[in-house]
Short mmCIF file of C-alpha atoms in Angstrom, two decimals:
data_model
loop_
_atom_site.label_atom_id
_atom_site.label_comp_id
_atom_site.label_asym_id
_atom_site.label_seq_id
_atom_site.Cartn_x
_atom_site.Cartn_y
_atom_site.Cartn_z
CA MET Y 59 29.97 -78.15 -33.63
CA ILE Y 60 33.54 -79.21 -34.34
CA VAL Y 61 33.92 -80.98 -37.67
CA ILE Y 62 36.95 -83.05 -38.62
CA ILE Y 63 36.83 -83.19 -42.38
CA ASP Y 64 36.91 -86.70 -43.78
CA TYR Y 65 38.46 -86.66 -47.24
CA GLU Y 66 39.93 -90.16 -47.02
CA MET Y 67 43.45 -88.94 -46.32
CA GLY Y 68 44.75 -90.72 -43.30
CA ASN Y 69 44.89 -90.21 -39.60
CA ILE Y 70 41.38 -89.03 -38.76
CA GLY Y 71 41.13 -91.48 -35.87
CA SER Y 72 44.08 -89.94 -34.00
CA ILE Y 73 42.68 -86.43 -34.24
CA PHE Y 74 39.20 -87.55 -33.20
CA ASN Y 75 40.67 -89.28 -30.13
CA MET Y 76 42.84 -86.35 -29.09
CA VAL Y 77 40.05 -83.79 -29.49
CA ARG Y 78 37.91 -85.97 -27.22
CA LYS Y 79 40.79 -86.26 -24.77
CA ALA Y 80 40.98 -82.46 -24.75
CA GLY Y 81 37.33 -82.45 -23.65
CA PHE Y 82 35.34 -81.83 -26.84
CA ASN Y 83 32.94 -83.84 -28.98
CA PRO Y 84 33.96 -83.66 -32.62
CA VAL Y 85 32.13 -85.04 -35.64
CA ILE Y 86 33.89 -86.70 -38.57
CA SER Y 87 32.20 -85.74 -41.82
CA SER Y 88 32.44 -84.75 -45.45
CA ARG Y 89 28.75 -83.79 -45.71
CA THR Y 90 27.73 -80.26 -46.60
CA GLU Y 91 24.88 -80.19 -44.02
CA GLU Y 92 27.38 -80.74 -41.23
CA ILE Y 93 30.23 -78.63 -42.55
CA VAL Y 94 28.00 -75.56 -42.92
CA LYS Y 95 27.02 -75.89 -39.25
CA ALA Y 96 30.61 -76.17 -38.03
CA SER Y 97 31.93 -73.56 -35.61
CA LYS Y 98 35.43 -75.05 -35.96
CA LEU Y 99 36.87 -76.95 -38.91
CA ILE Y 100 39.83 -79.32 -38.77
CA LEU Y 101 41.48 -80.62 -41.95
CA PRO Y 102 43.80 -83.56 -41.26
CA GLY Y 103 45.84 -85.25 -43.91
CA VAL Y 104 48.56 -87.79 -44.50
CA GLY Y 105 49.84 -88.44 -47.98
CA PRO Y 106 50.85 -86.76 -51.21
CA PHE Y 107 49.79 -83.21 -52.11
CA ASP Y 108 48.01 -84.01 -55.40
CA LYS Y 109 46.09 -86.89 -53.89
CA GLY Y 110 44.79 -84.64 -51.11
CA LEU Y 111 43.60 -81.96 -53.52
CA GLU Y 112 42.13 -84.55 -55.86
CA LYS Y 113 40.08 -85.98 -52.98
CA LEU Y 114 38.93 -82.52 -51.87
CA GLU Y 115 37.83 -81.78 -55.41
CA LYS Y 116 36.12 -85.14 -55.89
CA LEU Y 117 34.09 -84.65 -52.72
CA ASN Y 118 33.22 -81.13 -53.89
CA LEU Y 119 34.71 -79.67 -50.74
CA ILE Y 120 36.82 -76.86 -52.22
CA PRO Y 121 34.01 -74.33 -52.92
CA LEU Y 122 32.25 -75.29 -49.69
CA LEU Y 123 35.35 -74.86 -47.53
CA THR Y 124 36.31 -71.63 -49.28
CA ASP Y 125 32.84 -70.29 -48.56
CA ARG Y 126 32.98 -71.27 -44.89
CA VAL Y 127 36.58 -70.33 -44.14
CA ILE Y 128 37.18 -67.31 -46.39
CA GLY Y 129 33.56 -66.13 -46.56
CA ALA Y 130 32.12 -66.94 -43.12
CA ARG Y 131 35.54 -66.83 -41.40
CA VAL Y 132 35.03 -70.06 -39.46
CA PRO Y 133 38.17 -70.88 -37.43
CA PHE Y 134 40.08 -73.47 -39.43
CA LEU Y 135 42.97 -75.74 -38.48
CA GLY Y 136 44.94 -77.66 -41.12
CA ILE Y 137 47.32 -80.34 -39.87
CA CYS Y 138 50.36 -81.62 -41.80
CA LEU Y 139 49.11 -82.17 -45.39
CA GLY Y 140 46.01 -80.24 -44.27
CA MET Y 141 48.35 -77.27 -43.79
CA GLN Y 142 50.34 -77.74 -46.98
CA VAL Y 143 47.21 -77.67 -49.19
CA LEU Y 144 46.45 -74.15 -47.92
CA PHE Y 145 49.37 -72.84 -50.00
CA LYS Y 146 49.48 -72.07 -53.71
CA LYS Y 147 51.48 -75.04 -54.89
CA SER Y 148 53.89 -77.82 -53.94
CA VAL Y 149 56.97 -79.29 -55.56
CA GLU Y 150 55.43 -82.65 -54.60
CA GLY Y 151 52.63 -82.31 -57.15
CA ASN Y 152 51.16 -80.51 -60.14
CA ARG Y 153 47.78 -79.46 -58.83
CA PRO Y 154 47.22 -75.92 -57.58
CA GLY Y 155 46.74 -75.67 -53.82
CA LEU Y 156 43.88 -73.79 -52.18
CA GLY Y 157 45.99 -70.64 -52.17
CA TRP Y 158 44.53 -69.22 -48.95
CA ILE Y 159 48.04 -68.54 -47.71
CA ASP Y 160 50.68 -66.98 -49.90
CA GLY Y 161 53.57 -69.39 -50.43
CA GLU Y 162 54.44 -72.92 -51.46
CA THR Y 163 55.54 -76.31 -50.20
CA ILE Y 164 59.03 -77.65 -50.86
CA ARG Y 165 61.05 -80.73 -49.93
CA PHE Y 166 63.76 -80.56 -47.25
CA ASP Y 167 66.85 -79.69 -49.24
CA PHE Y 168 70.30 -80.12 -47.72
CA LYS Y 169 72.29 -79.94 -50.95
CA ASN Y 170 74.77 -77.48 -49.49
CA LYS Y 171 75.26 -79.27 -46.21
CA SER Y 172 78.12 -81.63 -45.46
CA SER Y 173 76.31 -83.81 -42.90
CA ALA Y 174 72.70 -83.78 -44.01
CA PRO Y 175 69.96 -84.58 -41.50
CA LYS Y 176 67.75 -87.55 -42.39
CA VAL Y 177 64.58 -87.07 -44.41
CA PRO Y 178 61.72 -87.62 -43.52
CA ASN Y 179 62.02 -85.50 -40.39
CA MET Y 180 60.58 -87.90 -37.81
CA GLY Y 181 60.46 -86.98 -34.18
CA TRP Y 182 60.13 -84.27 -31.57
CA ASN Y 183 61.09 -80.69 -32.24
CA GLU Y 184 60.94 -77.67 -30.02
CA ILE Y 185 59.05 -74.81 -31.65
CA ASN Y 186 59.71 -71.10 -31.34
CA THR Y 187 56.78 -68.79 -31.75
CA ALA Y 188 57.25 -65.93 -34.19
CA LYS Y 189 54.30 -63.83 -33.05
CA ASP Y 190 51.77 -63.62 -30.24
CA SER Y 191 48.87 -65.98 -30.57
CA PHE Y 192 46.14 -67.43 -28.38
CA LEU Y 193 47.38 -70.84 -29.56
CA PHE Y 194 50.66 -70.57 -27.66
CA PRO Y 195 49.92 -68.37 -24.65
CA ASN Y 196 52.93 -69.51 -22.59
CA THR Y 197 55.74 -68.32 -24.77
CA ASN Y 198 58.30 -68.74 -21.98
CA GLU Y 199 57.70 -72.45 -21.71
CA MET Y 200 59.38 -74.90 -24.05
CA GLN Y 201 56.86 -76.49 -26.40
CA ARG Y 202 57.64 -79.81 -28.05
CA PHE Y 203 55.66 -81.35 -30.86
CA TYR Y 204 55.90 -84.48 -32.97
CA PHE Y 205 56.80 -84.01 -36.64
CA LEU Y 206 56.56 -86.57 -39.43
CA HIS Y 207 57.21 -85.04 -42.86
CA SER Y 208 59.50 -84.75 -45.89
CA TYR Y 209 58.06 -81.43 -47.15
CA HIS Y 210 57.62 -78.07 -45.47
CA VAL Y 211 56.04 -74.72 -46.40
CA LEU Y 212 57.63 -71.42 -47.37
CA CYS Y 213 55.67 -68.25 -46.58
CA ASN Y 214 55.87 -65.25 -48.88
CA GLN Y 215 54.36 -63.06 -46.15
CA PRO Y 216 56.52 -63.29 -43.02
CA ALA Y 217 53.56 -62.04 -40.98
CA ASP Y 218 51.80 -65.37 -41.63
CA ILE Y 219 54.50 -67.33 -39.78
CA LEU Y 220 53.29 -68.36 -36.35
CA ALA Y 221 56.12 -70.67 -35.25
CA GLU Y 222 59.36 -72.16 -36.51
CA ALA Y 223 61.34 -75.32 -35.77
CA PHE Y 224 64.77 -76.61 -36.74
CA HIS Y 225 65.74 -79.59 -38.89
CA GLY Y 226 69.06 -78.86 -40.56
CA TYR Y 227 67.74 -75.32 -40.97
CA LYS Y 228 64.86 -73.25 -39.63
CA PHE Y 229 61.53 -74.11 -41.23
CA VAL Y 230 57.94 -72.99 -40.74
CA ALA Y 231 56.21 -75.16 -38.13
CA ALA Y 232 52.92 -73.23 -37.92
CA VAL Y 233 51.11 -70.45 -39.77
CA GLN Y 234 48.22 -68.21 -38.89
CA ARG Y 235 46.43 -65.75 -41.12
CA GLU Y 236 43.36 -64.42 -39.36
CA ASN Y 237 41.02 -67.40 -38.80
CA ILE Y 238 43.20 -69.78 -40.83
CA ILE Y 239 45.72 -71.84 -38.88
CA GLY Y 240 48.06 -74.51 -40.18
CA VAL Y 241 50.52 -76.72 -38.31
CA GLN Y 242 53.18 -78.97 -39.78
CA PHE Y 243 53.44 -80.99 -36.58
CA HIS Y 244 50.97 -83.49 -35.16
CA PRO Y 245 49.31 -82.01 -32.07
CA GLU Y 246 47.15 -85.15 -31.90
CA LYS Y 247 50.30 -87.13 -31.04
CA SER Y 248 52.10 -84.62 -28.85
CA HIS Y 249 51.01 -85.55 -25.33
CA LYS Y 250 50.24 -82.61 -23.03
CA PHE Y 251 51.48 -80.06 -25.56
CA GLY Y 252 48.96 -81.37 -28.08
CA ILE Y 253 46.11 -81.40 -25.59
CA ALA Y 254 46.86 -77.79 -24.64
CA PHE Y 255 47.08 -76.79 -28.30
CA PHE Y 256 43.67 -78.27 -29.16
CA LYS Y 257 42.11 -76.70 -26.06
CA ASN Y 258 43.41 -73.29 -27.07
CA PHE Y 259 42.10 -73.65 -30.61
CA LEU Y 260 38.74 -75.14 -29.67
CA GLU Y 261 37.99 -72.77 -26.80
CA LEU Y 262 38.40 -69.78 -29.11
CA ASP Y 263 35.21 -67.67 -29.02
CA GLY Y 264 33.66 -69.95 -26.42
CA MET P 273 67.36 -80.54 -27.77
CA ARG P 274 67.39 -84.32 -27.92
CA LYS P 275 66.36 -85.60 -31.36
CA THR P 276 66.94 -89.33 -30.76
CA ARG P 277 63.65 -91.10 -30.27
CA VAL P 278 63.50 -93.82 -27.62
CA ILE P 279 60.86 -96.33 -28.64
CA PRO P 280 59.33 -99.17 -26.60
CA VAL P 281 58.42 -102.12 -28.81
CA LEU P 282 55.46 -104.17 -27.62
CA LEU P 283 54.78 -107.60 -29.07
CA LEU P 284 51.16 -108.55 -29.54
CA LYS P 285 50.09 -112.19 -29.48
CA GLY P 286 46.37 -112.62 -29.60
CA ARG P 287 45.15 -109.75 -27.43
CA GLY P 288 47.98 -109.94 -24.91
CA LEU P 289 51.51 -108.62 -24.86
CA VAL P 290 54.51 -110.92 -24.75
CA LYS P 291 58.28 -110.59 -24.81
CA THR P 292 60.50 -113.08 -26.62
CA THR P 293 64.18 -114.05 -26.49
CA ARG P 294 65.77 -114.53 -29.90
CA PHE P 295 62.20 -114.65 -31.25
CA LYS P 296 61.36 -117.65 -29.00
CA ASN P 297 59.85 -118.35 -25.57
CA PRO P 298 57.18 -115.64 -25.42
CA ILE P 299 56.52 -114.51 -21.83
CA TYR P 300 53.23 -112.75 -21.05
CA VAL P 301 53.85 -109.17 -19.94
CA GLY P 302 50.41 -107.62 -19.75
CA ASP P 303 47.24 -106.25 -21.22
CA PRO P 304 47.94 -103.92 -24.19
CA ILE P 305 45.47 -101.22 -23.18
CA ASN P 306 46.84 -101.08 -19.63
CA VAL P 307 50.40 -100.91 -20.86
CA VAL P 308 49.60 -98.17 -23.38
CA ARG P 309 47.93 -96.14 -20.61
CA ILE P 310 51.04 -96.46 -18.45
CA LEU P 311 53.25 -95.39 -21.36
CA ASN P 312 50.98 -92.38 -22.03
CA GLU P 313 51.61 -91.24 -18.47
CA LYS P 314 55.33 -91.58 -19.04
CA GLU P 315 55.10 -89.38 -22.15
CA ILE P 316 57.21 -91.68 -24.27
CA ASP P 317 58.62 -90.47 -27.60
CA GLU P 318 56.92 -93.03 -29.78
CA LEU P 319 55.45 -96.53 -29.53
CA MET P 320 55.77 -99.55 -31.78
CA ILE P 321 53.35 -102.47 -31.60
CA LEU P 322 54.10 -105.61 -33.57
CA ASP P 323 51.62 -108.46 -33.91
CA ILE P 324 54.03 -111.40 -34.02
CA ALA P 325 51.35 -114.00 -34.77
CA ALA P 326 49.35 -112.40 -37.61
CA THR P 327 51.50 -113.54 -40.54
CA SER P 328 52.27 -116.98 -39.12
CA ASP P 329 48.56 -117.53 -38.39
CA ASN P 330 47.92 -116.43 -41.97
CA ARG P 331 45.40 -113.82 -40.91
CA GLU P 332 44.96 -110.12 -41.44
CA PRO P 333 45.76 -107.55 -38.73
CA ASP P 334 43.20 -107.36 -35.90
CA PHE P 335 41.86 -104.00 -37.08
CA ASP P 336 39.24 -103.58 -34.35
CA TYR P 337 41.80 -104.17 -31.66
CA ILE P 338 44.39 -101.90 -33.31
CA SER P 339 41.75 -99.20 -33.38
CA LEU P 340 41.04 -99.73 -29.67
CA ILE P 341 44.75 -99.52 -28.82
CA ALA P 342 45.19 -96.42 -30.99
CA SER P 343 42.28 -94.71 -29.26
CA GLU P 344 44.29 -94.87 -26.02
CA CYS P 345 47.54 -93.79 -27.61
CA PHE P 346 48.37 -90.07 -27.43
CA MET P 347 51.89 -90.54 -28.67
CA PRO P 348 53.04 -91.48 -32.17
CA LEU P 349 52.26 -95.10 -32.97
CA CYS P 350 53.71 -97.53 -35.48
CA TYR P 351 51.96 -100.85 -36.10
CA GLY P 352 53.36 -103.93 -37.81
CA GLY P 353 52.25 -107.51 -38.32
CA GLY P 354 50.25 -109.25 -41.03
CA ILE P 355 50.17 -106.27 -43.42
CA ARG P 356 49.79 -107.65 -46.95
CA ASN P 357 48.21 -104.97 -49.09
CA ILE P 358 47.15 -101.35 -49.51
CA SER P 359 43.74 -101.99 -48.02
CA ASP P 360 45.37 -103.22 -44.77
CA ILE P 361 47.51 -100.07 -44.62
CA GLU P 362 44.54 -97.81 -45.26
CA LYS P 363 42.54 -99.38 -42.43
CA ILE P 364 45.47 -99.11 -40.01
CA LEU P 365 46.20 -95.45 -40.77
CA LYS P 366 42.53 -94.60 -40.54
CA ALA P 367 42.36 -96.26 -37.11
CA GLY P 368 44.72 -93.61 -35.75
CA VAL P 369 48.14 -95.11 -36.42
CA GLU P 370 50.88 -92.88 -37.91
CA LYS P 371 53.20 -95.47 -39.39
CA THR P 372 52.90 -99.00 -40.70
CA ALA P 373 55.79 -101.44 -40.48
CA ILE P 374 56.08 -103.91 -43.32
CA ASN P 375 58.26 -106.96 -42.76
CA THR P 376 57.50 -110.23 -44.58
CA GLN P 377 56.27 -108.41 -47.70
CA THR P 378 59.63 -106.64 -48.07
CA ILE P 379 60.84 -110.11 -49.09
CA GLU P 380 57.71 -111.61 -50.67
CA ARG P 381 56.41 -108.56 -52.55
CA PRO P 382 58.71 -105.55 -52.17
CA ASP P 383 56.58 -103.59 -54.62
CA LEU P 384 54.09 -103.06 -51.77
CA ILE P 385 56.59 -100.56 -50.32
CA ARG P 386 56.53 -98.60 -53.58
CA GLU P 387 52.74 -98.69 -53.91
CA ALA P 388 52.18 -97.72 -50.29
CA SER P 389 54.69 -94.89 -50.19
CA THR P 390 53.23 -93.46 -53.41
CA ILE P 391 49.76 -93.38 -51.88
CA TYR P 392 50.51 -92.47 -48.25
CA GLY P 393 53.93 -90.85 -48.47
CA SER P 394 57.24 -92.31 -47.35
CA GLN P 395 56.81 -90.96 -43.84
CA SER P 396 54.05 -93.50 -43.15
CA ILE P 397 55.93 -96.56 -44.41
CA VAL P 398 58.55 -98.35 -42.33
CA ALA P 399 60.49 -101.30 -43.72
CA ALA P 400 61.08 -103.66 -40.80
CA ILE P 401 64.05 -105.90 -41.48
CA ASP P 402 64.94 -108.88 -39.28
CA ILE P 403 68.58 -109.86 -39.50
CA LYS P 404 70.28 -113.07 -38.37
CA THR P 405 73.79 -114.36 -38.77
CA ASN P 406 74.52 -117.79 -40.24
CA ARG P 407 76.82 -120.35 -38.59
CA ALA P 408 79.85 -118.62 -40.09
CA GLY P 409 78.77 -115.31 -38.54
CA LYS P 410 77.69 -113.65 -41.79
CA PRO P 411 74.46 -111.59 -41.51
CA TYR P 412 71.45 -112.21 -43.72
CA VAL P 413 67.87 -111.00 -43.87
CA ALA P 414 65.66 -113.49 -42.03
CA LYS P 415 62.06 -114.50 -42.60
CA THR P 416 60.42 -114.54 -39.22
CA ALA P 417 56.78 -115.50 -39.77
CA GLY P 418 56.43 -118.56 -37.53
CA GLN P 419 59.92 -119.99 -37.56
CA VAL P 420 63.02 -117.93 -38.20
CA LYS P 421 64.49 -118.82 -41.61
CA LEU P 422 67.57 -117.33 -43.15
CA THR P 423 67.34 -116.03 -46.71
CA ASP P 424 70.33 -115.41 -48.97
CA ILE P 425 69.62 -111.63 -49.04
CA ASP P 426 72.37 -109.23 -47.99
CA PRO P 427 70.98 -106.82 -45.32
CA ALA P 428 72.67 -103.66 -46.61
CA LYS P 429 71.52 -104.33 -50.17
CA HIS P 430 67.97 -105.10 -48.98
CA VAL P 431 67.79 -101.90 -46.96
CA ARG P 432 68.99 -99.82 -49.91
CA GLU P 433 66.38 -101.45 -52.12
CA MET P 434 63.61 -100.64 -49.62
CA VAL P 435 64.72 -97.00 -49.43
CA ASN P 436 64.79 -96.80 -53.23
CA LEU P 437 61.25 -98.18 -53.33
CA GLY P 438 60.11 -95.41 -50.96
CA ALA P 439 60.42 -96.67 -47.38
CA GLY P 440 60.67 -93.62 -45.11
CA GLU P 441 62.31 -95.40 -42.22
CA ILE P 442 64.14 -98.65 -41.52
CA PHE P 443 63.49 -100.77 -38.43
CA PHE P 444 66.70 -102.74 -38.09
CA ASN P 445 66.14 -105.73 -35.82
CA SER P 446 68.72 -108.31 -34.80
CA VAL P 447 67.19 -111.75 -34.20
CA ASP P 448 70.38 -112.97 -32.46
CA ARG P 449 70.27 -110.14 -29.93
CA ASP P 450 66.48 -110.07 -29.32
CA GLY P 451 65.78 -110.22 -25.57
CA THR P 452 69.44 -110.81 -24.66
CA ALA P 453 70.39 -107.35 -23.32
CA GLU P 454 73.83 -107.81 -24.90
CA GLY P 455 73.73 -104.52 -26.78
CA TYR P 456 72.84 -103.72 -30.40
CA ASP P 457 74.70 -105.19 -33.38
CA LEU P 458 76.65 -101.96 -33.80
CA LYS P 459 78.97 -103.06 -36.56
CA LEU P 460 76.21 -104.00 -38.96
CA LEU P 461 74.07 -101.07 -37.85
CA ASN P 462 76.89 -98.67 -38.69
CA LYS P 463 77.46 -100.23 -42.09
CA ILE P 464 73.79 -99.90 -43.01
CA CYS P 465 73.25 -96.41 -41.55
CA ASN P 466 76.06 -95.08 -43.66
CA SER P 467 74.41 -96.25 -46.84
CA VAL P 468 70.93 -94.72 -46.45
CA SER P 469 69.44 -91.26 -46.18
CA VAL P 470 66.30 -92.15 -44.18
CA PRO P 471 66.09 -92.52 -40.39
CA MET P 472 67.05 -95.89 -38.93
CA ILE P 473 65.63 -97.44 -35.75
CA ALA P 474 68.09 -99.74 -33.97
CA SER P 475 66.46 -102.77 -32.36
CA GLY P 476 67.47 -106.02 -30.72
CA GLY P 477 69.75 -106.30 -27.70
CA ALA P 478 69.37 -103.06 -25.74
CA GLY P 479 70.17 -103.71 -22.08
CA CYS P 480 70.88 -100.26 -20.69
CA ILE P 481 70.61 -96.63 -21.76
CA GLU P 482 74.32 -96.54 -22.64
CA ASP P 483 73.43 -98.95 -25.45
CA PHE P 484 71.17 -96.21 -26.84
CA LEU P 485 74.11 -93.84 -26.99
CA SER P 486 76.25 -96.43 -28.79
CA ALA P 487 73.51 -96.91 -31.38
CA THR P 488 73.31 -93.18 -32.08
CA LYS P 489 77.09 -93.12 -32.52
CA ALA P 490 76.68 -95.93 -35.04
CA GLY P 491 74.24 -93.69 -36.93
CA ALA P 492 70.77 -94.65 -35.64
CA SER P 493 68.15 -91.87 -35.50
CA ALA P 494 66.01 -93.79 -33.03
CA VAL P 495 66.51 -96.62 -30.58
CA ALA P 496 64.01 -99.34 -29.76
CA ALA P 497 63.89 -101.78 -26.88
CA GLY P 498 61.53 -104.44 -25.58
CA SER P 499 62.86 -106.21 -22.48
CA MET P 500 64.31 -103.04 -20.99
CA PHE P 501 60.89 -101.41 -20.83
CA VAL P 502 58.84 -104.40 -19.67
CA PHE P 503 61.16 -106.25 -17.26
CA HIS P 504 62.94 -105.24 -14.09
CA GLY P 505 65.88 -106.89 -12.33
CA LYS P 506 67.74 -110.10 -13.01
CA TYR P 507 64.69 -112.28 -12.40
CA LYS P 508 62.84 -110.40 -15.10
CA ALA P 509 59.89 -109.30 -13.01
CA VAL P 510 57.33 -107.64 -15.26
CA LEU P 511 57.41 -103.88 -14.70
CA ILE P 512 56.49 -101.37 -17.37
CA ASN P 513 59.07 -98.60 -17.18
CA TYR P 514 60.69 -95.84 -19.21
CA PRO P 515 63.78 -93.76 -18.45
CA ASP P 516 63.31 -90.29 -17.04
CA SER P 517 63.28 -87.74 -19.86
CA ALA P 518 65.91 -85.58 -18.09
CA ILE P 519 68.33 -88.53 -18.12
CA LEU P 520 67.68 -89.23 -21.80
CA ASP P 521 68.02 -85.54 -22.68
CA GLU P 522 71.37 -85.44 -20.90
CA LEU P 523 72.73 -88.59 -22.52
CA LEU P 524 71.47 -88.64 -26.10
CA PRO P 525 71.95 -86.28 -29.07
#
């Protein structure tokens, strides 16, 4: 069972629709009974860092998700804010993040640039993979994804970086640490590239 | 790689799509779901859907229908029309829409931009500004719910205020150019782009892809068009179309 975690933070509908388009039948839920049965977990998220963590805490999801993802090693995909909360902290808020990945979230900062790109970064970026992964099997092909964000993550462990993109400077577009995957872009809104991405994630281990 | 987004703008009236000229004379151009399916096939950069009757009919957005449209939309989607409060925005984002465009409330209750961007982040909140010139040729922000009415608000000042309140993007729309294919209002666009740090979508007047290039030179991050993507030829036959991505990649930054 594929569970899209509903913690009242935004674009669940888009992800549900795209996962169906990719040929799977996801469930939207915040209930323990369903989350413990999940063979794949997807954490969406649109909005501020603190608000996301506050909602996760309020719904009592933090210990449950930690148990499933860190303990039972269920394949996990965090999208946009759902990726940023995996890190230790964010300059956007005061709450501690989940801390599953070593690093933090910062705002695009072009202080030392003469012609600064616009923030938020809105639009299509090509990504470059930093390591081999089942998520991006065709490394020779250009892969374009839709980004919509003002903040991005910094990884303390370079080995966690899965892909990078460019907006004024190179930033981390995707991370993977064992079963934990996070993407800054929106695969649910990235046409054929998004469909392929979800297929690769959801077909993992049958 | 091309960063400029090329955005079809579809106008919703009831549950059909129309195209206007200078905000008047709506012509029926098709069924929204059909059109969205065609645009999916064309792998467009982004889509904007504006319900032009919601505010003038004094009703809330048609959430069920937005949800139906969004379920067919595998590209980024921005919805505008009739948004009055946080609850409207929440329902729209939850339906599978990435961005909400706020227009009338930027004049009536600008604080909604602040509230909404605090809760959902600036990247989800677009301030949609309609601009019209007066008889002397001076541009002002226009109220466009029902009839077009000029206000005494300076467009550049209004845009700066919206950005300060937290708007993550500006949809800059020229009422005078709407549906005319005469090109964007580049002079005003340039003046406003220079004064803000967020992306700006140029809208109103695009007639050919060279107009897109001119808008990017004036500072726009994205270009929107209506007529160009729904009509074909001088008799304006309805034909949903979108330029070939190779041509756009070649032309635009």
